[in-house]
Amino acid sequence: MISVFGSANMDLVAYVSEAPGRGETVTGHRFRTIPGGKGANQAIAAARAGVRVAFLGAVGDDGFGAELRDTLSEAGVDVRGLRQVPGPSGIAHIVVDDAGGNSIIVVPGANGTVAGPSGDDLATIAASEALLLQLELPMAAVVAAAEAGSVAGVPVVLTPAPAQPLPDELLDAVTLIVPNEHEAAAITGATAPEAALDALLERVEEAVITLGSEGALYGSRSGERVRVPAVEVKAVDTTAAGDTFVGALAVARAERLPMADALRFASTAAALSVQREGASTSMPTRWEIEDFLT
């Protein structure tokens, strides 16, 4: 089982030919509400890729909260750790242009009320093969969950997004960090991926930097280095590509695949997701990933 301690948001998605600049108004050609949030996305991606997943987080007592819970449950995610709190659920305003690029504004809502893992959450984390974390919950809560995973001997996988300063107590508890190239540069100050990887490995045991069309780069303190090329596809919407990658990578690592194979599995899942619109609606099943690989 993989546990995900993270955010659940309702994505409010506007599709436009070209994203507006500052002070500019443009006309969109479509609008959708799609369940998302980095935590929920990773949970759904991992469940569809073939493992049991438990989600730990919070939603509001509004209609969005009920829909988020139902979406996770229908994907096969255990939602007993998803608590309901008074007030609105988290939301994300997303603008997607015709090239598949996006810009996002997140309003935390119920996610901002999460102070840390509960007693039941701690038991779930301790029983897991991996704990997935992101930064859409309060930092103190993320640190507490990471430390709980570390104390229990559970591998802790951190997606450092949205990018922000990372406290030492968080990184001390992280096993694997998975930033994209922009987040890696923001964390380390190094723009070259190899240099950024070296800098990350001074703070964590393992790191994967996703490089978009350039693939993904892995390194460990043991000296292992693996680079895999990107899977070439036509992108329609890149909103949840990173979360799909992390969820699938966690599954591959739980199944003890060699790192090169794990990265290919995760890259394939992400490539399939960008060919579809939305976040949770875009994530492939295990059969789809394996069929594409073969």
PDB file of C-alpha atoms in Angstrom:
ATOM      1  CA  MET A   1       0.000   0.000   0.000  1.00  0.00           C
ATOM      2  CA  ILE A   2       1.055   3.575  -0.755  1.00  0.00           C
ATOM      3  CA  SER A   3      -0.195   6.446   1.393  1.00  0.00           C
ATOM      4  CA  VAL A   4      -0.604  10.001   0.121  1.00  0.00           C
ATOM      5  CA  PHE A   5      -0.720  12.858   2.616  1.00  0.00           C
ATOM      6  CA  GLY A   6      -1.764  15.816   0.542  1.00  0.00           C
ATOM      7  CA  SER A   7      -4.195  18.201  -1.053  1.00  0.00           C
ATOM      8  CA  ALA A   8      -7.525  17.719  -2.780  1.00  0.00           C
ATOM      9  CA  ASN A   9      -8.789  20.605  -4.925  1.00  0.00           C
ATOM     10  CA  MET A  10     -11.543  21.194  -7.399  1.00  0.00           C
ATOM     11  CA  ASP A  11      -9.922  22.433 -10.597  1.00  0.00           C
ATOM     12  CA  LEU A  12     -11.787  25.247 -12.360  1.00  0.00           C
ATOM     13  CA  VAL A  13     -10.344  25.028 -15.861  1.00  0.00           C
ATOM     14  CA  ALA A  14     -10.668  27.626 -18.616  1.00  0.00           C
ATOM     15  CA  TYR A  15      -9.443  26.717 -22.113  1.00  0.00           C
ATOM     16  CA  VAL A  16      -8.121  29.573 -24.268  1.00  0.00           C
ATOM     17  CA  SER A  17      -6.249  29.989 -27.537  1.00  0.00           C
ATOM     18  CA  GLU A  18      -3.551  31.984 -25.782  1.00  0.00           C
ATOM     19  CA  ALA A  19      -3.201  32.748 -22.062  1.00  0.00           C
ATOM     20  CA  PRO A  20      -3.803  36.403 -21.113  1.00  0.00           C
ATOM     21  CA  GLY A  21      -0.973  38.677 -20.074  1.00  0.00           C
ATOM     22  CA  ARG A  22      -1.106  41.048 -17.114  1.00  0.00           C
ATOM     23  CA  GLY A  23      -4.111  43.378 -17.423  1.00  0.00           C
ATOM     24  CA  GLU A  24      -5.381  41.525 -20.508  1.00  0.00           C
ATOM     25  CA  THR A  25      -8.802  39.929 -21.016  1.00  0.00           C
ATOM     26  CA  VAL A  26      -9.262  37.094 -23.491  1.00  0.00           C
ATOM     27  CA  THR A  27     -12.246  34.990 -24.499  1.00  0.00           C
ATOM     28  CA  GLY A  28     -12.097  31.315 -23.639  1.00  0.00           C
ATOM     29  CA  HIS A  29     -13.689  28.585 -25.694  1.00  0.00           C
ATOM     30  CA  ARG A  30     -14.563  26.127 -22.909  1.00  0.00           C
ATOM     31  CA  PHE A  31     -14.796  25.687 -19.131  1.00  0.00           C
ATOM     32  CA  ARG A  32     -14.775  22.557 -16.948  1.00  0.00           C
ATOM     33  CA  THR A  33     -14.705  21.650 -13.269  1.00  0.00           C
ATOM     34  CA  ILE A  34     -12.419  18.647 -12.710  1.00  0.00           C
ATOM     35  CA  PRO A  35     -11.397  17.017  -9.399  1.00  0.00           C
ATOM     36  CA  GLY A  36      -7.671  17.541  -8.781  1.00  0.00           C
ATOM     37  CA  GLY A  37      -5.104  18.768  -6.278  1.00  0.00           C
ATOM     38  CA  LYS A  38      -1.553  17.435  -6.271  1.00  0.00           C
ATOM     39  CA  GLY A  39      -2.211  14.941  -3.493  1.00  0.00           C
ATOM     40  CA  ALA A  40      -5.433  13.586  -4.958  1.00  0.00           C
ATOM     41  CA  ASN A  41      -3.853  13.460  -8.420  1.00  0.00           C
ATOM     42  CA  GLN A  42      -0.943  11.366  -7.179  1.00  0.00           C
ATOM     43  CA  ALA A  43      -3.267   9.062  -5.268  1.00  0.00           C
ATOM     44  CA  ILE A  44      -5.443   8.439  -8.329  1.00  0.00           C
ATOM     45  CA  ALA A  45      -2.413   7.996 -10.594  1.00  0.00           C
ATOM     46  CA  ALA A  46      -0.929   5.391  -8.252  1.00  0.00           C
ATOM     47  CA  ALA A  47      -4.246   3.557  -7.839  1.00  0.00           C
ATOM     48  CA  ARG A  48      -4.791   3.374 -11.589  1.00  0.00           C
ATOM     49  CA  ALA A  49      -1.207   2.196 -12.045  1.00  0.00           C
ATOM     50  CA  GLY A  50      -1.914  -0.830  -9.922  1.00  0.00           C
ATOM     51  CA  VAL A  51      -1.500  -0.517  -6.126  1.00  0.00           C
ATOM     52  CA  ARG A  52      -3.669   0.002  -3.062  1.00  0.00           C
ATOM     53  CA  VAL A  53      -3.629   3.652  -2.048  1.00  0.00           C
ATOM     54  CA  ALA A  54      -4.789   5.452   1.093  1.00  0.00           C
ATOM     55  CA  PHE A  55      -5.424   9.197   0.926  1.00  0.00           C
ATOM     56  CA  LEU A  56      -4.943  11.417   3.995  1.00  0.00           C
ATOM     57  CA  GLY A  57      -6.178  15.011   3.843  1.00  0.00           C
ATOM     58  CA  ALA A  58      -9.234  17.251   4.150  1.00  0.00           C
ATOM     59  CA  VAL A  59     -12.132  18.601   2.116  1.00  0.00           C
ATOM     60  CA  GLY A  60     -14.806  21.147   2.982  1.00  0.00           C
ATOM     61  CA  ASP A  61     -18.473  20.543   3.686  1.00  0.00           C
ATOM     62  CA  ASP A  62     -19.462  21.921   0.274  1.00  0.00           C
ATOM     63  CA  GLY A  63     -20.483  20.197  -2.948  1.00  0.00           C
ATOM     64  CA  PHE A  64     -16.901  20.192  -4.191  1.00  0.00           C
ATOM     65  CA  GLY A  65     -15.847  18.210  -1.114  1.00  0.00           C
ATOM     66  CA  ALA A  66     -18.435  15.506  -1.762  1.00  0.00           C
ATOM     67  CA  GLU A  67     -17.404  15.268  -5.411  1.00  0.00           C
ATOM     68  CA  LEU A  68     -13.714  15.036  -4.530  1.00  0.00           C
ATOM     69  CA  ARG A  69     -14.388  12.196  -2.086  1.00  0.00           C
ATOM     70  CA  ASP A  70     -16.486  10.332  -4.654  1.00  0.00           C
ATOM     71  CA  THR A  71     -13.849  10.748  -7.363  1.00  0.00           C
ATOM     72  CA  LEU A  72     -11.097   9.323  -5.171  1.00  0.00           C
ATOM     73  CA  SER A  73     -13.277   6.445  -4.024  1.00  0.00           C
ATOM     74  CA  GLU A  74     -14.365   5.576  -7.577  1.00  0.00           C
ATOM     75  CA  ALA A  75     -10.689   5.412  -8.584  1.00  0.00           C
ATOM     76  CA  GLY A  76     -10.147   2.768  -5.903  1.00  0.00           C
ATOM     77  CA  VAL A  77      -8.482   5.043  -3.334  1.00  0.00           C
ATOM     78  CA  ASP A  78      -9.183   4.391   0.367  1.00  0.00           C
ATOM     79  CA  VAL A  79     -10.726   7.663   1.648  1.00  0.00           C
ATOM     80  CA  ARG A  80     -11.194   6.776   5.303  1.00  0.00           C
ATOM     81  CA  GLY A  81      -8.406   9.256   6.098  1.00  0.00           C
ATOM     82  CA  LEU A  82     -10.057  12.079   4.138  1.00  0.00           C
ATOM     83  CA  ARG A  83     -11.717  14.209   6.789  1.00  0.00           C
ATOM     84  CA  GLN A  84     -14.434  16.801   6.280  1.00  0.00           C
ATOM     85  CA  VAL A  85     -14.044  20.255   7.845  1.00  0.00           C
ATOM     86  CA  PRO A  86     -16.421  23.250   7.936  1.00  0.00           C
ATOM     87  CA  GLY A  87     -16.025  25.680   5.054  1.00  0.00           C
ATOM     88  CA  PRO A  88     -14.998  25.478   1.404  1.00  0.00           C
ATOM     89  CA  SER A  89     -12.831  22.850  -0.215  1.00  0.00           C
ATOM     90  CA  GLY A  90      -9.589  23.799  -1.916  1.00  0.00           C
ATOM     91  CA  ILE A  91      -9.829  25.032  -5.487  1.00  0.00           C
ATOM     92  CA  ALA A  92      -7.410  25.704  -8.346  1.00  0.00           C
ATOM     93  CA  HIS A  93      -8.030  28.213 -11.141  1.00  0.00           C
ATOM     94  CA  ILE A  94      -6.314  26.807 -14.229  1.00  0.00           C
ATOM     95  CA  VAL A  95      -5.852  28.373 -17.660  1.00  0.00           C
ATOM     96  CA  VAL A  96      -4.931  25.933 -20.450  1.00  0.00           C
ATOM     97  CA  ASP A  97      -3.833  27.264 -23.847  1.00  0.00           C
ATOM     98  CA  ASP A  98      -4.064  25.559 -27.226  1.00  0.00           C
ATOM     99  CA  ALA A  99      -0.402  24.498 -27.016  1.00  0.00           C
ATOM    100  CA  GLY A 100      -1.181  22.451 -23.892  1.00  0.00           C
ATOM    101  CA  GLY A 101       0.564  24.844 -21.486  1.00  0.00           C
ATOM    102  CA  ASN A 102      -1.065  25.962 -18.268  1.00  0.00           C
ATOM    103  CA  SER A 103      -0.948  28.498 -15.442  1.00  0.00           C
ATOM    104  CA  ILE A 104      -2.486  27.780 -12.046  1.00  0.00           C
ATOM    105  CA  ILE A 105      -3.692  29.676  -8.964  1.00  0.00           C
ATOM    106  CA  VAL A 106      -4.396  27.508  -5.905  1.00  0.00           C
ATOM    107  CA  VAL A 107      -6.682  28.624  -3.044  1.00  0.00           C
ATOM    108  CA  PRO A 108      -6.108  26.138  -0.170  1.00  0.00           C
ATOM    109  CA  GLY A 109      -9.540  26.092   1.500  1.00  0.00           C
ATOM    110  CA  ALA A 110      -9.865  22.933   3.615  1.00  0.00           C
ATOM    111  CA  ASN A 111      -6.285  21.928   2.780  1.00  0.00           C
ATOM    112  CA  GLY A 112      -5.067  24.868   4.836  1.00  0.00           C
ATOM    113  CA  THR A 113      -6.695  23.435   7.981  1.00  0.00           C
ATOM    114  CA  VAL A 114      -4.528  20.297   8.026  1.00  0.00           C
ATOM    115  CA  ALA A 115      -2.163  20.660  10.984  1.00  0.00           C
ATOM    116  CA  GLY A 116      -0.496  17.259  10.700  1.00  0.00           C
ATOM    117  CA  PRO A 117      -1.258  13.533  10.604  1.00  0.00           C
ATOM    118  CA  SER A 118      -3.796  12.216  13.112  1.00  0.00           C
ATOM    119  CA  GLY A 119      -3.282   9.072  15.170  1.00  0.00           C
ATOM    120  CA  ASP A 120      -5.068   7.003  12.523  1.00  0.00           C
ATOM    121  CA  ASP A 121      -2.988   8.690   9.825  1.00  0.00           C
ATOM    122  CA  LEU A 122       0.207   7.703  11.626  1.00  0.00           C
ATOM    123  CA  ALA A 123      -0.880   4.068  11.669  1.00  0.00           C
ATOM    124  CA  THR A 124      -1.686   4.194   7.949  1.00  0.00           C
ATOM    125  CA  ILE A 125       1.677   5.769   7.144  1.00  0.00           C
ATOM    126  CA  ALA A 126       3.551   3.181   9.204  1.00  0.00           C
ATOM    127  CA  ALA A 127       1.824   0.363   7.290  1.00  0.00           C
ATOM    128  CA  SER A 128       2.739   1.813   3.890  1.00  0.00           C
ATOM    129  CA  GLU A 129       5.433   0.887   1.374  1.00  0.00           C
ATOM    130  CA  ALA A 130       5.863   4.578   0.530  1.00  0.00           C
ATOM    131  CA  LEU A 131       4.530   7.975   1.617  1.00  0.00           C
ATOM    132  CA  LEU A 132       3.921  10.620  -1.054  1.00  0.00           C
ATOM    133  CA  LEU A 133       4.035  14.305  -0.082  1.00  0.00           C
ATOM    134  CA  GLN A 134       3.625  17.627  -1.891  1.00  0.00           C
ATOM    135  CA  LEU A 135       3.557  21.265  -0.725  1.00  0.00           C
ATOM    136  CA  GLU A 136      -0.114  22.265  -1.074  1.00  0.00           C
ATOM    137  CA  LEU A 137      -0.678  21.629   2.656  1.00  0.00           C
ATOM    138  CA  PRO A 138       0.815  23.816   5.410  1.00  0.00           C
ATOM    139  CA  MET A 139       4.569  23.222   5.658  1.00  0.00           C
ATOM    140  CA  ALA A 140       4.379  22.220   9.332  1.00  0.00           C
ATOM    141  CA  ALA A 141       1.918  19.467   8.438  1.00  0.00           C
ATOM    142  CA  VAL A 142       4.120  18.196   5.603  1.00  0.00           C
ATOM    143  CA  VAL A 143       7.168  18.134   7.895  1.00  0.00           C
ATOM    144  CA  ALA A 144       5.246  16.224  10.581  1.00  0.00           C
ATOM    145  CA  ALA A 145       4.098  13.618   8.057  1.00  0.00           C
ATOM    146  CA  ALA A 146       7.604  13.257   6.593  1.00  0.00           C
ATOM    147  CA  GLU A 147       9.093  12.758  10.043  1.00  0.00           C
ATOM    148  CA  ALA A 148       6.423  10.176  10.853  1.00  0.00           C
ATOM    149  CA  GLY A 149       7.292   8.250   7.701  1.00  0.00           C
ATOM    150  CA  SER A 150      11.009   8.459   8.400  1.00  0.00           C
ATOM    151  CA  VAL A 151      10.629   7.241  11.998  1.00  0.00           C
ATOM    152  CA  ALA A 152       8.520   4.309  10.757  1.00  0.00           C
ATOM    153  CA  GLY A 153      11.146   3.396   8.157  1.00  0.00           C
ATOM    154  CA  VAL A 154       8.812   4.205   5.270  1.00  0.00           C
ATOM    155  CA  PRO A 155      10.369   5.723   2.105  1.00  0.00           C
ATOM    156  CA  VAL A 156       9.226   9.360   1.847  1.00  0.00           C
ATOM    157  CA  VAL A 157       8.764  10.780  -1.666  1.00  0.00           C
ATOM    158  CA  LEU A 158       8.478  14.572  -1.920  1.00  0.00           C
ATOM    159  CA  THR A 159       7.215  16.608  -4.848  1.00  0.00           C
ATOM    160  CA  PRO A 160       8.517  20.114  -3.965  1.00  0.00           C
ATOM    161  CA  ALA A 161       5.645  22.015  -5.571  1.00  0.00           C
ATOM    162  CA  PRO A 162       4.532  24.717  -5.421  1.00  0.00           C
ATOM    163  CA  ALA A 163       8.196  25.719  -5.213  1.00  0.00           C
ATOM    164  CA  GLN A 164       9.182  27.288  -1.892  1.00  0.00           C
ATOM    165  CA  PRO A 165      12.083  27.150   0.593  1.00  0.00           C
ATOM    166  CA  LEU A 166      12.504  23.665   2.046  1.00  0.00           C
ATOM    167  CA  PRO A 167      13.403  23.393   5.741  1.00  0.00           C
ATOM    168  CA  ASP A 168      16.214  21.069   6.736  1.00  0.00           C
ATOM    169  CA  GLU A 169      13.929  19.046   8.980  1.00  0.00           C
ATOM    170  CA  LEU A 170      11.814  18.173   5.943  1.00  0.00           C
ATOM    171  CA  LEU A 171      14.706  17.161   3.705  1.00  0.00           C
ATOM    172  CA  ASP A 172      16.292  15.182   6.521  1.00  0.00           C
ATOM    173  CA  ALA A 173      13.213  12.941   6.465  1.00  0.00           C
ATOM    174  CA  VAL A 174      12.896  12.639   2.658  1.00  0.00           C
ATOM    175  CA  THR A 175      14.148   9.561   0.802  1.00  0.00           C
ATOM    176  CA  LEU A 176      13.433  10.686  -2.773  1.00  0.00           C
ATOM    177  CA  ILE A 177      12.734  14.202  -4.072  1.00  0.00           C
ATOM    178  CA  VAL A 178      11.084  14.646  -7.497  1.00  0.00           C
ATOM    179  CA  PRO A 179      11.206  18.250  -8.755  1.00  0.00           C
ATOM    180  CA  ASN A 180      10.824  19.406 -12.325  1.00  0.00           C
ATOM    181  CA  GLU A 181      13.771  21.289 -13.823  1.00  0.00           C
ATOM    182  CA  HIS A 182      12.409  24.694 -12.750  1.00  0.00           C
ATOM    183  CA  GLU A 183      11.794  23.564  -9.163  1.00  0.00           C
ATOM    184  CA  ALA A 184      15.235  21.947  -9.027  1.00  0.00           C
ATOM    185  CA  ALA A 185      16.823  25.224 -10.135  1.00  0.00           C
ATOM    186  CA  ALA A 186      14.807  27.191  -7.573  1.00  0.00           C
ATOM    187  CA  ILE A 187      15.878  24.837  -4.762  1.00  0.00           C
ATOM    188  CA  THR A 188      19.544  24.568  -5.678  1.00  0.00           C
ATOM    189  CA  GLY A 189      20.342  27.716  -7.659  1.00  0.00           C
ATOM    190  CA  ALA A 190      21.832  25.500 -10.398  1.00  0.00           C
ATOM    191  CA  THR A 191      20.270  25.715 -13.852  1.00  0.00           C
ATOM    192  CA  ALA A 192      22.100  22.757 -15.407  1.00  0.00           C
ATOM    193  CA  PRO A 193      20.248  19.524 -14.520  1.00  0.00           C
ATOM    194  CA  GLU A 194      23.392  17.541 -13.639  1.00  0.00           C
ATOM    195  CA  ALA A 195      24.581  20.325 -11.327  1.00  0.00           C
ATOM    196  CA  ALA A 196      21.145  20.615  -9.748  1.00  0.00           C
ATOM    197  CA  LEU A 197      21.085  16.852  -9.206  1.00  0.00           C
ATOM    198  CA  ASP A 198      24.448  16.948  -7.465  1.00  0.00           C
ATOM    199  CA  ALA A 199      23.220  19.765  -5.217  1.00  0.00           C
ATOM    200  CA  LEU A 200      20.021  17.892  -4.342  1.00  0.00           C
ATOM    201  CA  LEU A 201      21.995  14.797  -3.395  1.00  0.00           C
ATOM    202  CA  GLU A 202      23.842  16.811  -0.795  1.00  0.00           C
ATOM    203  CA  ARG A 203      20.492  17.098   1.018  1.00  0.00           C
ATOM    204  CA  VAL A 204      18.573  13.877   0.193  1.00  0.00           C
ATOM    205  CA  GLU A 205      19.432  10.254  -0.575  1.00  0.00           C
ATOM    206  CA  GLU A 206      17.886  10.104  -4.044  1.00  0.00           C
ATOM    207  CA  ALA A 207      16.517  12.558  -6.600  1.00  0.00           C
ATOM    208  CA  VAL A 208      14.684  12.505  -9.912  1.00  0.00           C
ATOM    209  CA  ILE A 209      14.510  15.670 -11.998  1.00  0.00           C
ATOM    210  CA  THR A 210      11.817  15.654 -14.683  1.00  0.00           C
ATOM    211  CA  LEU A 211      12.966  17.514 -17.780  1.00  0.00           C
ATOM    212  CA  GLY A 212       9.865  17.738 -19.953  1.00  0.00           C
ATOM    213  CA  SER A 213      10.758  16.926 -23.555  1.00  0.00           C
ATOM    214  CA  GLU A 214      14.284  15.991 -22.407  1.00  0.00           C
ATOM    215  CA  GLY A 215      13.094  13.068 -20.271  1.00  0.00           C
ATOM    216  CA  ALA A 216      14.059  12.408 -16.651  1.00  0.00           C
ATOM    217  CA  LEU A 217      17.317  12.229 -14.710  1.00  0.00           C
ATOM    218  CA  TYR A 218      17.904  10.099 -11.576  1.00  0.00           C
ATOM    219  CA  GLY A 219      20.761  10.071  -9.131  1.00  0.00           C
ATOM    220  CA  SER A 220      21.558   8.578  -5.738  1.00  0.00           C
ATOM    221  CA  ARG A 221      24.225   9.107  -3.117  1.00  0.00           C
ATOM    222  CA  SER A 222      25.530   5.646  -3.949  1.00  0.00           C
ATOM    223  CA  GLY A 223      26.671   7.063  -7.282  1.00  0.00           C
ATOM    224  CA  GLU A 224      24.013   5.572  -9.553  1.00  0.00           C
ATOM    225  CA  ARG A 225      22.939   7.793 -12.464  1.00  0.00           C
ATOM    226  CA  VAL A 226      20.117   7.008 -14.888  1.00  0.00           C
ATOM    227  CA  ARG A 227      18.693   9.161 -17.664  1.00  0.00           C
ATOM    228  CA  VAL A 228      15.719   8.174 -19.814  1.00  0.00           C
ATOM    229  CA  PRO A 229      14.376  10.048 -22.838  1.00  0.00           C
ATOM    230  CA  ALA A 230      10.888  11.488 -22.937  1.00  0.00           C
ATOM    231  CA  VAL A 231       8.089   9.598 -24.638  1.00  0.00           C
ATOM    232  CA  GLU A 232       7.204  11.695 -27.685  1.00  0.00           C
ATOM    233  CA  VAL A 233       3.499  12.500 -27.935  1.00  0.00           C
ATOM    234  CA  LYS A 234       1.360  15.496 -28.877  1.00  0.00           C
ATOM    235  CA  ALA A 235       0.368  17.291 -25.655  1.00  0.00           C
ATOM    236  CA  VAL A 236      -3.204  18.450 -25.199  1.00  0.00           C
ATOM    237  CA  ASP A 237      -3.083  19.400 -21.502  1.00  0.00           C
ATOM    238  CA  THR A 238      -0.024  19.077 -19.244  1.00  0.00           C
ATOM    239  CA  THR A 239      -1.873  19.919 -15.994  1.00  0.00           C
ATOM    240  CA  ALA A 240      -1.298  16.637 -14.129  1.00  0.00           C
ATOM    241  CA  ALA A 241       1.716  15.214 -15.941  1.00  0.00           C
ATOM    242  CA  GLY A 242       4.076  15.628 -13.000  1.00  0.00           C
ATOM    243  CA  ASP A 243       1.647  14.087 -10.522  1.00  0.00           C
ATOM    244  CA  THR A 244       0.986  11.171 -12.873  1.00  0.00           C
ATOM    245  CA  PHE A 245       4.748  10.625 -13.159  1.00  0.00           C
ATOM    246  CA  VAL A 246       5.214  10.566  -9.382  1.00  0.00           C
ATOM    247  CA  GLY A 247       2.251   8.274  -8.736  1.00  0.00           C
ATOM    248  CA  ALA A 248       3.418   5.781 -11.365  1.00  0.00           C
ATOM    249  CA  LEU A 249       7.041   6.020 -10.213  1.00  0.00           C
ATOM    250  CA  ALA A 250       5.975   5.175  -6.656  1.00  0.00           C
ATOM    251  CA  VAL A 251       4.190   2.083  -7.955  1.00  0.00           C
ATOM    252  CA  ALA A 252       7.212   0.966  -9.976  1.00  0.00           C
ATOM    253  CA  ARG A 253       9.532   1.420  -6.985  1.00  0.00           C
ATOM    254  CA  ALA A 254       7.125  -0.456  -4.715  1.00  0.00           C
ATOM    255  CA  GLU A 255       7.337  -3.312  -7.218  1.00  0.00           C
ATOM    256  CA  ARG A 256      11.167  -3.157  -7.027  1.00  0.00           C
ATOM    257  CA  LEU A 257      11.688  -2.423 -10.716  1.00  0.00           C
ATOM    258  CA  PRO A 258      15.210  -1.346 -11.735  1.00  0.00           C
ATOM    259  CA  MET A 259      15.369   2.438 -11.802  1.00  0.00           C
ATOM    260  CA  ALA A 260      15.644   2.683 -15.584  1.00  0.00           C
ATOM    261  CA  ASP A 261      12.490   0.585 -15.956  1.00  0.00           C
ATOM    262  CA  ALA A 262      10.740   2.551 -13.201  1.00  0.00           C
ATOM    263  CA  LEU A 263      11.500   5.826 -14.959  1.00  0.00           C
ATOM    264  CA  ARG A 264      10.260   4.470 -18.288  1.00  0.00           C
ATOM    265  CA  PHE A 265       7.043   3.261 -16.623  1.00  0.00           C
ATOM    266  CA  ALA A 266       6.489   6.682 -15.019  1.00  0.00           C
ATOM    267  CA  SER A 267       7.377   8.589 -18.186  1.00  0.00           C
ATOM    268  CA  THR A 268       4.931   6.507 -20.194  1.00  0.00           C
ATOM    269  CA  ALA A 269       2.140   7.178 -17.699  1.00  0.00           C
ATOM    270  CA  ALA A 270       2.852  10.908 -17.861  1.00  0.00           C
ATOM    271  CA  ALA A 271       2.959  10.869 -21.670  1.00  0.00           C
ATOM    272  CA  LEU A 272      -0.425   9.179 -21.817  1.00  0.00           C
ATOM    273  CA  SER A 273      -1.885  11.729 -19.398  1.00  0.00           C
ATOM    274  CA  VAL A 274      -0.888  14.801 -21.436  1.00  0.00           C
ATOM    275  CA  GLN A 275      -2.850  13.492 -24.414  1.00  0.00           C
ATOM    276  CA  ARG A 276      -6.075  13.973 -22.432  1.00  0.00           C
ATOM    277  CA  GLU A 277      -7.688  16.957 -20.789  1.00  0.00           C
ATOM    278  CA  GLY A 278      -7.894  17.534 -17.067  1.00  0.00           C
ATOM    279  CA  ALA A 279      -6.082  16.262 -14.003  1.00  0.00           C
ATOM    280  CA  SER A 280      -7.691  13.173 -12.459  1.00  0.00           C
ATOM    281  CA  THR A 281      -9.554  12.523 -15.711  1.00  0.00           C
ATOM    282  CA  SER A 282      -6.317  12.146 -17.696  1.00  0.00           C
ATOM    283  CA  MET A 283      -4.491   9.422 -15.775  1.00  0.00           C
ATOM    284  CA  PRO A 284      -3.940   6.052 -17.483  1.00  0.00           C
ATOM    285  CA  THR A 285      -4.694   2.597 -16.164  1.00  0.00           C
ATOM    286  CA  ARG A 286      -2.068  -0.088 -15.604  1.00  0.00           C
ATOM    287  CA  TRP A 287      -3.230  -1.860 -18.755  1.00  0.00           C
ATOM    288  CA  GLU A 288      -2.804   1.302 -20.838  1.00  0.00           C
ATOM    289  CA  ILE A 289       0.720   1.892 -19.526  1.00  0.00           C
ATOM    290  CA  GLU A 290       1.828  -1.683 -20.166  1.00  0.00           C
ATOM    291  CA  ASP A 291       0.163  -1.771 -23.571  1.00  0.00           C
ATOM    292  CA  PHE A 292       2.020   1.381 -24.632  1.00  0.00           C
ATOM    293  CA  LEU A 293       5.334   0.035 -23.327  1.00  0.00           C
ATOM    294  CA  THR A 294       4.972  -3.221 -25.260  1.00  0.00           C
TER     295      THR A 294
END
